[in-house]
mmCIF file of C-alpha atoms and ligand atoms in Angstrom:
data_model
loop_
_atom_site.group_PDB
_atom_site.id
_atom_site.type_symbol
_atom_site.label_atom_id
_atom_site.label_comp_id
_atom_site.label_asym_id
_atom_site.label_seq_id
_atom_site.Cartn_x
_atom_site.Cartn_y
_atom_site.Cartn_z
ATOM 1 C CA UNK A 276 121.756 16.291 167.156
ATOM 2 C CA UNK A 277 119.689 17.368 170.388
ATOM 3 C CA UNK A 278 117.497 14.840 172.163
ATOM 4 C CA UNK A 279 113.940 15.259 171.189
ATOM 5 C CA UNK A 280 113.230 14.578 174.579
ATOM 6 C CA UNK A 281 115.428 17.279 176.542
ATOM 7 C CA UNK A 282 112.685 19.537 177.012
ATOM 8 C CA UNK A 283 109.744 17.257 178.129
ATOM 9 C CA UNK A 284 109.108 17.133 181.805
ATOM 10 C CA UNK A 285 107.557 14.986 184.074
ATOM 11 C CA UNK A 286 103.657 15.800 184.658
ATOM 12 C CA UNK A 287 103.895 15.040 188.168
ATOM 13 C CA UNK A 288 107.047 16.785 189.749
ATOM 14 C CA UNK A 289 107.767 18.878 186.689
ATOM 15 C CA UNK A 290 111.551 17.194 186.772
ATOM 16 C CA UNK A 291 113.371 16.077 183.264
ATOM 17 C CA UNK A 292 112.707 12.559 181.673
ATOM 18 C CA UNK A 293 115.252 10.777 180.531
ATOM 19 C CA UNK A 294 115.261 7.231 179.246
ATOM 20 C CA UNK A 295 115.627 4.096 181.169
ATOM 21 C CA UNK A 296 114.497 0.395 179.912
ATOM 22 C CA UNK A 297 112.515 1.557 177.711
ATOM 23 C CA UNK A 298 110.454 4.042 178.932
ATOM 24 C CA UNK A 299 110.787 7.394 180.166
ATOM 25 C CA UNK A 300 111.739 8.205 183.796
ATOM 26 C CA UNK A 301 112.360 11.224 186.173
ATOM 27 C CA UNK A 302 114.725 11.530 189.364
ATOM 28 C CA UNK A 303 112.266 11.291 191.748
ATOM 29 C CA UNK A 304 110.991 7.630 190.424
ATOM 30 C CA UNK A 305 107.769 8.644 188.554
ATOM 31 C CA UNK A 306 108.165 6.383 185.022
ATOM 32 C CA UNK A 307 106.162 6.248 182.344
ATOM 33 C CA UNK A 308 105.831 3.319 179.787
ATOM 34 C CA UNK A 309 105.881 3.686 175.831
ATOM 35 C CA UNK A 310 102.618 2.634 174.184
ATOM 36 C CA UNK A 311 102.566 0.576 171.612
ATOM 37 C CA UNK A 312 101.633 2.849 169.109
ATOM 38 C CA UNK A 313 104.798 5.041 170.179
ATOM 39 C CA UNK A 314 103.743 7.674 172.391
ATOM 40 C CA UNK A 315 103.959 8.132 176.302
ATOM 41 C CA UNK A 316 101.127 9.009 177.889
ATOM 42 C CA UNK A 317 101.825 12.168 179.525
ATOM 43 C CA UNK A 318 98.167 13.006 181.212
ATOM 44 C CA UNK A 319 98.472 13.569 185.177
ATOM 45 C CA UNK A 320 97.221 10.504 186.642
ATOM 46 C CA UNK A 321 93.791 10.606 187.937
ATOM 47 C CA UNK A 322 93.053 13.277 185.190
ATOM 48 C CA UNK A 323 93.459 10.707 181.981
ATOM 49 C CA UNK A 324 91.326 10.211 179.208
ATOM 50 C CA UNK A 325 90.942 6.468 179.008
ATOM 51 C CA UNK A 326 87.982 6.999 176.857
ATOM 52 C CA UNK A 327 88.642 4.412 173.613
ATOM 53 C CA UNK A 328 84.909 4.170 172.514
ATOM 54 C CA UNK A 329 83.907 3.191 169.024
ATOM 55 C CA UNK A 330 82.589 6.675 168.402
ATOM 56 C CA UNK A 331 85.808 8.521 169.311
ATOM 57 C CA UNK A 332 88.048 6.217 167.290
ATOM 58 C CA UNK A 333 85.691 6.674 164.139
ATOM 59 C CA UNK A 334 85.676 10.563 164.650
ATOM 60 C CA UNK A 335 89.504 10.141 164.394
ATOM 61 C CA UNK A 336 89.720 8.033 161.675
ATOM 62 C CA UNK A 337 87.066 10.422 159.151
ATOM 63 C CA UNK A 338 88.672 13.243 160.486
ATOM 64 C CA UNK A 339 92.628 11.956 159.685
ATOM 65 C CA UNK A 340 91.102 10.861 156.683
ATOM 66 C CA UNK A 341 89.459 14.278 155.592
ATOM 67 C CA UNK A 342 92.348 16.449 156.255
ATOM 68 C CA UNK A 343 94.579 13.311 154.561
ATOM 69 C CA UNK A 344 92.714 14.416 151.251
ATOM 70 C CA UNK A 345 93.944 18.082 151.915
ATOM 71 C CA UNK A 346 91.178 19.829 152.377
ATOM 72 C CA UNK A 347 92.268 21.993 155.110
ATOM 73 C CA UNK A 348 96.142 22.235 153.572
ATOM 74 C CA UNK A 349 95.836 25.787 153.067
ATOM 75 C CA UNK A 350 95.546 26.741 156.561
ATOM 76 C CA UNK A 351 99.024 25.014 156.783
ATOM 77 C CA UNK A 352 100.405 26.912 153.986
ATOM 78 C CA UNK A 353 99.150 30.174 155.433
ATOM 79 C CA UNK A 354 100.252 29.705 159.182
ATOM 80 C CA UNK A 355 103.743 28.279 158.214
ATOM 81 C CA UNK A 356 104.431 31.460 155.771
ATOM 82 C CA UNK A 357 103.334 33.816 158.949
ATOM 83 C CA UNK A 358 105.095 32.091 161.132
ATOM 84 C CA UNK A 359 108.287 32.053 158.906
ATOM 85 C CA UNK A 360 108.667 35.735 158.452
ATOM 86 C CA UNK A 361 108.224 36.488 162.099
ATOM 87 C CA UNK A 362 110.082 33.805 164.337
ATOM 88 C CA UNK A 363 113.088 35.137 165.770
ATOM 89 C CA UNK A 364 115.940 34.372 163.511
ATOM 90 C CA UNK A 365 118.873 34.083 166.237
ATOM 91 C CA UNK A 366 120.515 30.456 167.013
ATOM 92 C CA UNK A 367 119.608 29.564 163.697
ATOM 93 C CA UNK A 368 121.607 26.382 163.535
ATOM 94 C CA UNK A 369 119.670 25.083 166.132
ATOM 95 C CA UNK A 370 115.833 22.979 165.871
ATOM 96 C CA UNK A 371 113.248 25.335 165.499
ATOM 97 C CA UNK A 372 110.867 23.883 168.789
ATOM 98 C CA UNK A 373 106.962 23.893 168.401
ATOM 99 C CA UNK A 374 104.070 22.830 170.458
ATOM 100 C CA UNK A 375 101.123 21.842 169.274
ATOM 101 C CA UNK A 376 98.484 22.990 171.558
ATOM 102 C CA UNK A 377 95.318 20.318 171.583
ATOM 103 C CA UNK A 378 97.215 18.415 168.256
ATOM 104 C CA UNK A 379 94.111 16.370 168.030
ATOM 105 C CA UNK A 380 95.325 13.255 165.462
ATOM 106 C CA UNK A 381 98.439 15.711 164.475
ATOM 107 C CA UNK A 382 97.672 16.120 160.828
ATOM 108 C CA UNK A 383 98.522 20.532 161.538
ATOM 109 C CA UNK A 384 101.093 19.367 164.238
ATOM 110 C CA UNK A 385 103.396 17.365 161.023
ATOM 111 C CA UNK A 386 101.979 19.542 157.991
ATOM 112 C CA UNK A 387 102.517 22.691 159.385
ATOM 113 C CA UNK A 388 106.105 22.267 161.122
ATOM 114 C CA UNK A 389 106.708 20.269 157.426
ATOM 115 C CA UNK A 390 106.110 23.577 155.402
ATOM 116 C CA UNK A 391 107.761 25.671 158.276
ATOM 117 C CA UNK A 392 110.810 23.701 158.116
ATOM 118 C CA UNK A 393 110.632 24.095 153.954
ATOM 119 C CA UNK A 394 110.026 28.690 154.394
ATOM 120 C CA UNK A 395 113.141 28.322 157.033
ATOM 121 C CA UNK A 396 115.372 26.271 156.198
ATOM 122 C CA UNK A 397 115.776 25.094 159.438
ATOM 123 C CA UNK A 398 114.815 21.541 161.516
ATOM 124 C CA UNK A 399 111.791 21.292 163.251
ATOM 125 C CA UNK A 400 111.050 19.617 166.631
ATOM 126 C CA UNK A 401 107.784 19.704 167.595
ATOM 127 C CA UNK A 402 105.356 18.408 170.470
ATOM 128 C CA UNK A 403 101.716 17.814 169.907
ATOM 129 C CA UNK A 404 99.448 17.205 173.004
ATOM 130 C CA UNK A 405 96.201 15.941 173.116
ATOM 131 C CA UNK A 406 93.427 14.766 176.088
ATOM 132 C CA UNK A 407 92.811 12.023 173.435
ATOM 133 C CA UNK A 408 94.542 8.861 173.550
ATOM 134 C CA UNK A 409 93.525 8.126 170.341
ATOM 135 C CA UNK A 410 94.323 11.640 168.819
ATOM 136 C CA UNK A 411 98.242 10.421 170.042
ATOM 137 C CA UNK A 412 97.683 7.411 168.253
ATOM 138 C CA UNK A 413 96.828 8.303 165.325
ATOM 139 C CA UNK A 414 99.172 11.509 165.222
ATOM 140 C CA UNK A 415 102.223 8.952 166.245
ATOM 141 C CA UNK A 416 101.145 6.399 163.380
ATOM 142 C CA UNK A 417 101.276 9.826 160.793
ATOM 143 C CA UNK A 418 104.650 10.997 162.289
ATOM 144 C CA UNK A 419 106.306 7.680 161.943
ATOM 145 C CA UNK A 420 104.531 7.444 157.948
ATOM 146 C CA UNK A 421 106.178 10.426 157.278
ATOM 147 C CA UNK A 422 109.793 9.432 158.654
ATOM 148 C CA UNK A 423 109.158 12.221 161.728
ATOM 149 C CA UNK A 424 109.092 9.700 164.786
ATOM 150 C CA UNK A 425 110.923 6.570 164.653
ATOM 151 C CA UNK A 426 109.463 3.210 164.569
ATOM 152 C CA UNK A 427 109.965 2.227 168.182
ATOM 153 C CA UNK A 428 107.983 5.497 168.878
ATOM 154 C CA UNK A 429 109.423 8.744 171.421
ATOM 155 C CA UNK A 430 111.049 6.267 173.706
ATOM 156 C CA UNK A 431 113.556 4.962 171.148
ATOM 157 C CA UNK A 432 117.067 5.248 171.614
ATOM 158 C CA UNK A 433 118.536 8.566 169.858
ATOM 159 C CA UNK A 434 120.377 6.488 167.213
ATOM 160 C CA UNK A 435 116.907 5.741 166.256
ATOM 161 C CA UNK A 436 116.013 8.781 165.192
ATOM 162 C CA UNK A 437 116.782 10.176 161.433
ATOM 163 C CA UNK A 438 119.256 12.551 161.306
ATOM 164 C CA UNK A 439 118.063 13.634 157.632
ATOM 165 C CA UNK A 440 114.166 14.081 158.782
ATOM 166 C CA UNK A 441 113.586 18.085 158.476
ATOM 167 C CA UNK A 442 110.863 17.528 161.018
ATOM 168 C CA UNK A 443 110.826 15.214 164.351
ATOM 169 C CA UNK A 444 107.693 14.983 165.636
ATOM 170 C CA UNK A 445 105.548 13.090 168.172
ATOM 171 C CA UNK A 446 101.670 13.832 169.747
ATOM 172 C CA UNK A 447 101.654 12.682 173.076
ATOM 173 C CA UNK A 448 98.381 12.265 175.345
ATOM 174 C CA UNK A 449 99.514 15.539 177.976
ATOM 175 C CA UNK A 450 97.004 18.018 179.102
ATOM 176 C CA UNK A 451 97.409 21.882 177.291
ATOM 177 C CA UNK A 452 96.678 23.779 180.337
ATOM 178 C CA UNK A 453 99.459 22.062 182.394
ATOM 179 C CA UNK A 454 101.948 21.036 179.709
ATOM 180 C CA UNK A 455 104.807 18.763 180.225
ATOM 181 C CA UNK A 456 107.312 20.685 179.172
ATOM 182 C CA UNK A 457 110.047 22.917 180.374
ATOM 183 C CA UNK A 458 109.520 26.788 180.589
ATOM 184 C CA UNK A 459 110.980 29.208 177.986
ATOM 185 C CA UNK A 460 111.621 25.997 175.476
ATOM 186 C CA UNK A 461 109.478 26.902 172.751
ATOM 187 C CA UNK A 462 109.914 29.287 169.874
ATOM 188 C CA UNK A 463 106.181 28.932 168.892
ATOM 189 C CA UNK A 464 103.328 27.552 169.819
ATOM 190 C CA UNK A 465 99.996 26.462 167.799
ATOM 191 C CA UNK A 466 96.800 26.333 168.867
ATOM 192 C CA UNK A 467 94.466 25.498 166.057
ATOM 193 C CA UNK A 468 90.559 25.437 166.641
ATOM 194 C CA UNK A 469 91.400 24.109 170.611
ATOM 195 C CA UNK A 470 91.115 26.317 173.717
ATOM 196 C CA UNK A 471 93.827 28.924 174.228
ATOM 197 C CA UNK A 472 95.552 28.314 177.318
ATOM 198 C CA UNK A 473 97.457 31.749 177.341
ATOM 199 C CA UNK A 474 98.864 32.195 180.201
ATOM 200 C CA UNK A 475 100.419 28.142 179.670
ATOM 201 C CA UNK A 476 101.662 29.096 176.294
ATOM 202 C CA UNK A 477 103.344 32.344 177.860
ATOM 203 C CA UNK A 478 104.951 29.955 180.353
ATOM 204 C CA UNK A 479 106.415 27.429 177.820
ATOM 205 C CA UNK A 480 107.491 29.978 175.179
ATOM 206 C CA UNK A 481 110.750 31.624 174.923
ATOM 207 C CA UNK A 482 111.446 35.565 174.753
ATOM 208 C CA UNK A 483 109.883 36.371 171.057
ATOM 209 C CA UNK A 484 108.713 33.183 171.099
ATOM 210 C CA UNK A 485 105.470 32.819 168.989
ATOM 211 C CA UNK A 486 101.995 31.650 169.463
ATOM 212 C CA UNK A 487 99.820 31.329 166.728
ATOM 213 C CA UNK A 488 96.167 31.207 167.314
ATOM 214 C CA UNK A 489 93.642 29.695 164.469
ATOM 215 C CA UNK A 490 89.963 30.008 164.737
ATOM 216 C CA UNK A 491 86.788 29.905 162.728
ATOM 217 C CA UNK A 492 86.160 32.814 160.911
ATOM 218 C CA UNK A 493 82.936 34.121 160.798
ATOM 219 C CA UNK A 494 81.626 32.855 157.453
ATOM 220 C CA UNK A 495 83.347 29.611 158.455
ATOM 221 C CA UNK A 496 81.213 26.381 156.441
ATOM 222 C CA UNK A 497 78.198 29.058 155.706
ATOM 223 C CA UNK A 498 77.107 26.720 153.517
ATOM 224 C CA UNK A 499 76.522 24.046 155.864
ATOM 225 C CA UNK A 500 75.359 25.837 158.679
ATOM 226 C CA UNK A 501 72.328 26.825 156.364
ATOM 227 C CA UNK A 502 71.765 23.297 156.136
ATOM 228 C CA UNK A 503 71.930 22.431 159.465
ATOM 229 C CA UNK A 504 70.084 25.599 161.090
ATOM 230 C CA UNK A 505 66.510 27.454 160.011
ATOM 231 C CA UNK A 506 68.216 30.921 161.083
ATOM 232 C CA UNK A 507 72.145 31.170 160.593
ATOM 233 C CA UNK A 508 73.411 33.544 162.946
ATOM 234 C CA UNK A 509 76.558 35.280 162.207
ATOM 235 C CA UNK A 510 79.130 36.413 165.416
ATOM 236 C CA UNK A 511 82.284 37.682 165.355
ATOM 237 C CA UNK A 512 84.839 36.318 167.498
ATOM 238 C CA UNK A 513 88.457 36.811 167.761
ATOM 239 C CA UNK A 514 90.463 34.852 170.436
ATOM 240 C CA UNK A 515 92.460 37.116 173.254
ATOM 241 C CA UNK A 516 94.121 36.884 176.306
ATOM 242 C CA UNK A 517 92.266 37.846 179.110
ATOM 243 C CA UNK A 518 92.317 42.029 179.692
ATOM 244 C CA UNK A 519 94.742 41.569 182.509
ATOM 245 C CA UNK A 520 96.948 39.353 181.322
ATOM 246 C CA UNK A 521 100.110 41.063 179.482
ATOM 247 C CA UNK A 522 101.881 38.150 178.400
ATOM 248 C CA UNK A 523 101.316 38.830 175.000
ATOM 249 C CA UNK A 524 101.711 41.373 172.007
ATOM 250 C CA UNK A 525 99.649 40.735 169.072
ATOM 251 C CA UNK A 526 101.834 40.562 165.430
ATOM 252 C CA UNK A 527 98.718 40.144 163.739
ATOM 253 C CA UNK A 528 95.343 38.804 162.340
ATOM 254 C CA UNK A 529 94.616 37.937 159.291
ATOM 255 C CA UNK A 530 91.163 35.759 157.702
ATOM 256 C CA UNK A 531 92.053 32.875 155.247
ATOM 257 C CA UNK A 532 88.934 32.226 153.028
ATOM 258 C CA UNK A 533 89.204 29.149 150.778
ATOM 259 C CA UNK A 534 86.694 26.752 149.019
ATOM 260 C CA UNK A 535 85.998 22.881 150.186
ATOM 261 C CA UNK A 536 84.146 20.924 147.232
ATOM 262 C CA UNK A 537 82.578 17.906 149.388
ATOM 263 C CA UNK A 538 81.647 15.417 146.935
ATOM 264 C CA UNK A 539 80.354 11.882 148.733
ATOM 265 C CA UNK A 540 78.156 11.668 152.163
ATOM 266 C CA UNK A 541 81.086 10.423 153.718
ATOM 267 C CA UNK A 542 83.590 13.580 152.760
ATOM 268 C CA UNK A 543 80.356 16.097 154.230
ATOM 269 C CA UNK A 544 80.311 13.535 157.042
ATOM 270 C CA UNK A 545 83.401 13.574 158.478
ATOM 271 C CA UNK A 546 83.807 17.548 158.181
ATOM 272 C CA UNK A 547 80.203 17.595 160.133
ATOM 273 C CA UNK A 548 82.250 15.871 162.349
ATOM 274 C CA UNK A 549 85.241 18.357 163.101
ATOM 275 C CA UNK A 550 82.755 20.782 164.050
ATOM 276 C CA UNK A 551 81.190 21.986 167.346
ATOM 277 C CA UNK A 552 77.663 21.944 164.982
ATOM 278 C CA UNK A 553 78.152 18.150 165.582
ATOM 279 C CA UNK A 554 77.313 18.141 169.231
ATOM 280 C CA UNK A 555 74.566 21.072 168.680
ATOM 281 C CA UNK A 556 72.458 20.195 165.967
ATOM 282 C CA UNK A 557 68.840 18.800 165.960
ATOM 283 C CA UNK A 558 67.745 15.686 164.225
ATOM 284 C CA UNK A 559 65.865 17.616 161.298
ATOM 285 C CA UNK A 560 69.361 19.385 160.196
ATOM 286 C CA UNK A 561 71.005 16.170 160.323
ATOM 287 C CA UNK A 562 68.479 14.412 158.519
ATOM 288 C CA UNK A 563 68.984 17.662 155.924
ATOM 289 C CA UNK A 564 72.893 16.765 156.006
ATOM 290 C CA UNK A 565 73.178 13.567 155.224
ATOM 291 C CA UNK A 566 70.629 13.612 152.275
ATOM 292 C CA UNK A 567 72.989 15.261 150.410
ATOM 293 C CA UNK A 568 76.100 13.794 148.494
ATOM 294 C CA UNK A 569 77.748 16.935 147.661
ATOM 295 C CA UNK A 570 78.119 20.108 149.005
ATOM 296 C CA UNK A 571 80.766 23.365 148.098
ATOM 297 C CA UNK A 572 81.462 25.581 151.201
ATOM 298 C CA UNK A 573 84.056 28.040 152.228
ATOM 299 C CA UNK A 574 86.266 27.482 155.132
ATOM 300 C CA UNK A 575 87.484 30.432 156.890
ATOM 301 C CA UNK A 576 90.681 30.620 159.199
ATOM 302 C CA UNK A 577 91.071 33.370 161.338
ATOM 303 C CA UNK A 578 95.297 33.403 162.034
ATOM 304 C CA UNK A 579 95.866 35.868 165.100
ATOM 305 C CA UNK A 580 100.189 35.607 165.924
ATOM 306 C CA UNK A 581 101.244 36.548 168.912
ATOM 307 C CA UNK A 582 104.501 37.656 170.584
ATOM 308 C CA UNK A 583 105.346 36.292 173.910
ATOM 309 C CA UNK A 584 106.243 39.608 176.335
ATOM 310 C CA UNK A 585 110.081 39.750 177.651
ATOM 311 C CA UNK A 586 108.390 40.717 180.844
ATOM 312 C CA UNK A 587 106.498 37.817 181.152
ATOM 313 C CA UNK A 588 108.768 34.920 180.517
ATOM 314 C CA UNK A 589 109.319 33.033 183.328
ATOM 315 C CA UNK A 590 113.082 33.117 185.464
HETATM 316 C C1 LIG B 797 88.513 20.765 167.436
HETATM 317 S S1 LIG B 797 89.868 19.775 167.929
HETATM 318 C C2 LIG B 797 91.207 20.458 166.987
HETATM 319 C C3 LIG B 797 92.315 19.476 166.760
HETATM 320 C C4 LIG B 797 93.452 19.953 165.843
HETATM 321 N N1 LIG B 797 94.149 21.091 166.423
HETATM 322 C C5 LIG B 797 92.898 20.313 164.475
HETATM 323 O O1 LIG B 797 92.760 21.500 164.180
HETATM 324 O O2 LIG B 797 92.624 19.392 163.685
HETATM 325 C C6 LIG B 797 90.204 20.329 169.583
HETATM 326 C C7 LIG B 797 91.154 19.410 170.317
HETATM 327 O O3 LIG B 797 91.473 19.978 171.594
HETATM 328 C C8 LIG B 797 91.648 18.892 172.488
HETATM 329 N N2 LIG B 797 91.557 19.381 173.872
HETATM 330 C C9 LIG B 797 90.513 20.013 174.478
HETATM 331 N N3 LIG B 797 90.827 20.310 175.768
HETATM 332 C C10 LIG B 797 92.098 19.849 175.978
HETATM 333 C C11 LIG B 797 92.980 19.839 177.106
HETATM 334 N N4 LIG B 797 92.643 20.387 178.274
HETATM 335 N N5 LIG B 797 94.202 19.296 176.950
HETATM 336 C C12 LIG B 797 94.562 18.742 175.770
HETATM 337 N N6 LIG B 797 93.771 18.711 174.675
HETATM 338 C C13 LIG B 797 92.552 19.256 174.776
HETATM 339 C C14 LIG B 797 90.559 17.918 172.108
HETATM 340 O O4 LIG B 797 90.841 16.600 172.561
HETATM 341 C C15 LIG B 797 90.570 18.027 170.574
HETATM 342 O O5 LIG B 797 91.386 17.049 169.979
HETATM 343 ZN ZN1 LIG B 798 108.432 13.055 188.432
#
């Protein structure tokens, strides 16, 4: 079994951590200290997210909850079955290695890699990073329910870790722009509904190595925009590198349309809260939203897969 932790690197001088009294160190001295809830915190000093309000921890806790309920499950089914037919197929023996690009409480980071390791056959290892502490939190309490992470959290010894798990899997507070892990190490990345950082994902992935991009479609939640708004406004969008940036081929795009029966305030409430029409709408649409106690919408997931350029793959 490979360590887990051979490809994470340290956020300051970029050199491997390896384990030392319980926490993780590097060569040059920088050391960073397992949380109690199992992850290390992985942020570049100075540029952490200390934020633990009460409003952040209850956006976590609806949202783990919603996506608990499976409500957004077939976005996992769909992404894992793309991703399965095109990942290369060589060193086969070997973990499959994914990142999870802005993992937010993990519930894509474990579901996904889950189904991917069911299409392939194969082990999964994947890294979820996050800005928010609590995201980590939450996605290391998931990863050790499900037998992915063991209970001592990333920093445990390898004999801790379960052989027999098809997925191992941590989130880890780390920035996604300047990730803390070794170039060429991935065979995929995800980046679902979080900003791209291309040219970071074209850094970390390996030749053929895959990043899979999954944004809001443009009927995405109709249904509750036309509660929230007087005028719905419909605009295409479909995330791509920047013009001059070759690092990429695109595989290709696909929409995933599905239906989302809310049926309690509290199931409309905490997908309200997933959304960027959270921080944007005006009392009066609020006021409409949370008069309601049931409400059928569509959710649409706009897949775009993307092949990592030979060219551009780091020496
Ligand atoms: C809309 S959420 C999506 C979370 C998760 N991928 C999902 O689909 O449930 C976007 C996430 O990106 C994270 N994020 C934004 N900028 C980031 C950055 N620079 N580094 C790491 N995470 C970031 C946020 O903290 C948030 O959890
Ligand atoms: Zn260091």
């Amino acid at each position: 079994m490979t360590d887990f932790l051979e490809i994470l690197r340290c956020p300051l001088c970029a050199g491997p951590l390896f384990r030392a009294d319980g926490c993780l160190r590097c060569a040059d001295g920088h050391s960073y200290d397992p949380a109690r809830a199992g992850y290390v915190n992985l942020l570049p000093p100075g540029r952490k997210n200390n934020a633990k309000t009460g409003d952040e921890r209850e956006m976590i806790r609806a949202r783990s909850e919603f996506l608990r309920c499976g409500f957004y499950d077939p976005i996992d089914e769909a992404l894992s079955a793309d991703l399965s037919s095109v990942l290369p197929q060589a060193d086969a023996d070997a973990p499959l290695r994914v990142c999870d690009m802005g993992a937010g409480e993990g519930y894509h980071t474990c579901k996904s890699t889950a189904l991917l390791a069911e299409k392939t056959g194969r082990h999964v290892d994947v890294y979820g990073f996050d800005a928010s502490k609590s995201g980590a939190e939450a996605g290391c309490r998931l990863a050790k329910a499900l037998g992915f992470l063991p209970k001592e959290g990333i920093a445990a010894p390898m004999e801790a870790w379960n052989p027999d798990s098809p997925v191992r899997a941590a989130v880890l507070p780390g920035n996604l722009f300047h990730l803390p892990v070794a170039d060429a190490s991935m065979h995929a990345a995800l980046s679902l509904f979080a900003p791209v950082a291309w040219e970071e994902a074209a850094r970390v992935l390996s030749p053929g190595g895959v990043l899979a991009v999954v944004s809001a479609g443009r009927e995405h939640l109709l249904a509750m925009r036309a509660v929230l708004y007087d005028e719905v406004r419909l605009t295409d969008f479909h995330p791509a590198p920047p013009e001059d940036f070759s690092g990429f081929t695109l595989l290709g795009r696909r929409t995933v349309d599905f239906p989302v029966t809310l049926s309690s305030q509290d199931e409309i409430a905490a997908l309200f809260m997933m959304t960027p029409f959270w921080h944007r709408t005006g009392d009066a649409g609020r006021a409409r939203l949370a008069s309601l106690d049931r409400l059928a919408v569509t959710a649409s997931a706009e897949i775009s897969l993307w092949e990592a350029h030979p060219c551009s793959s780091p020496s």
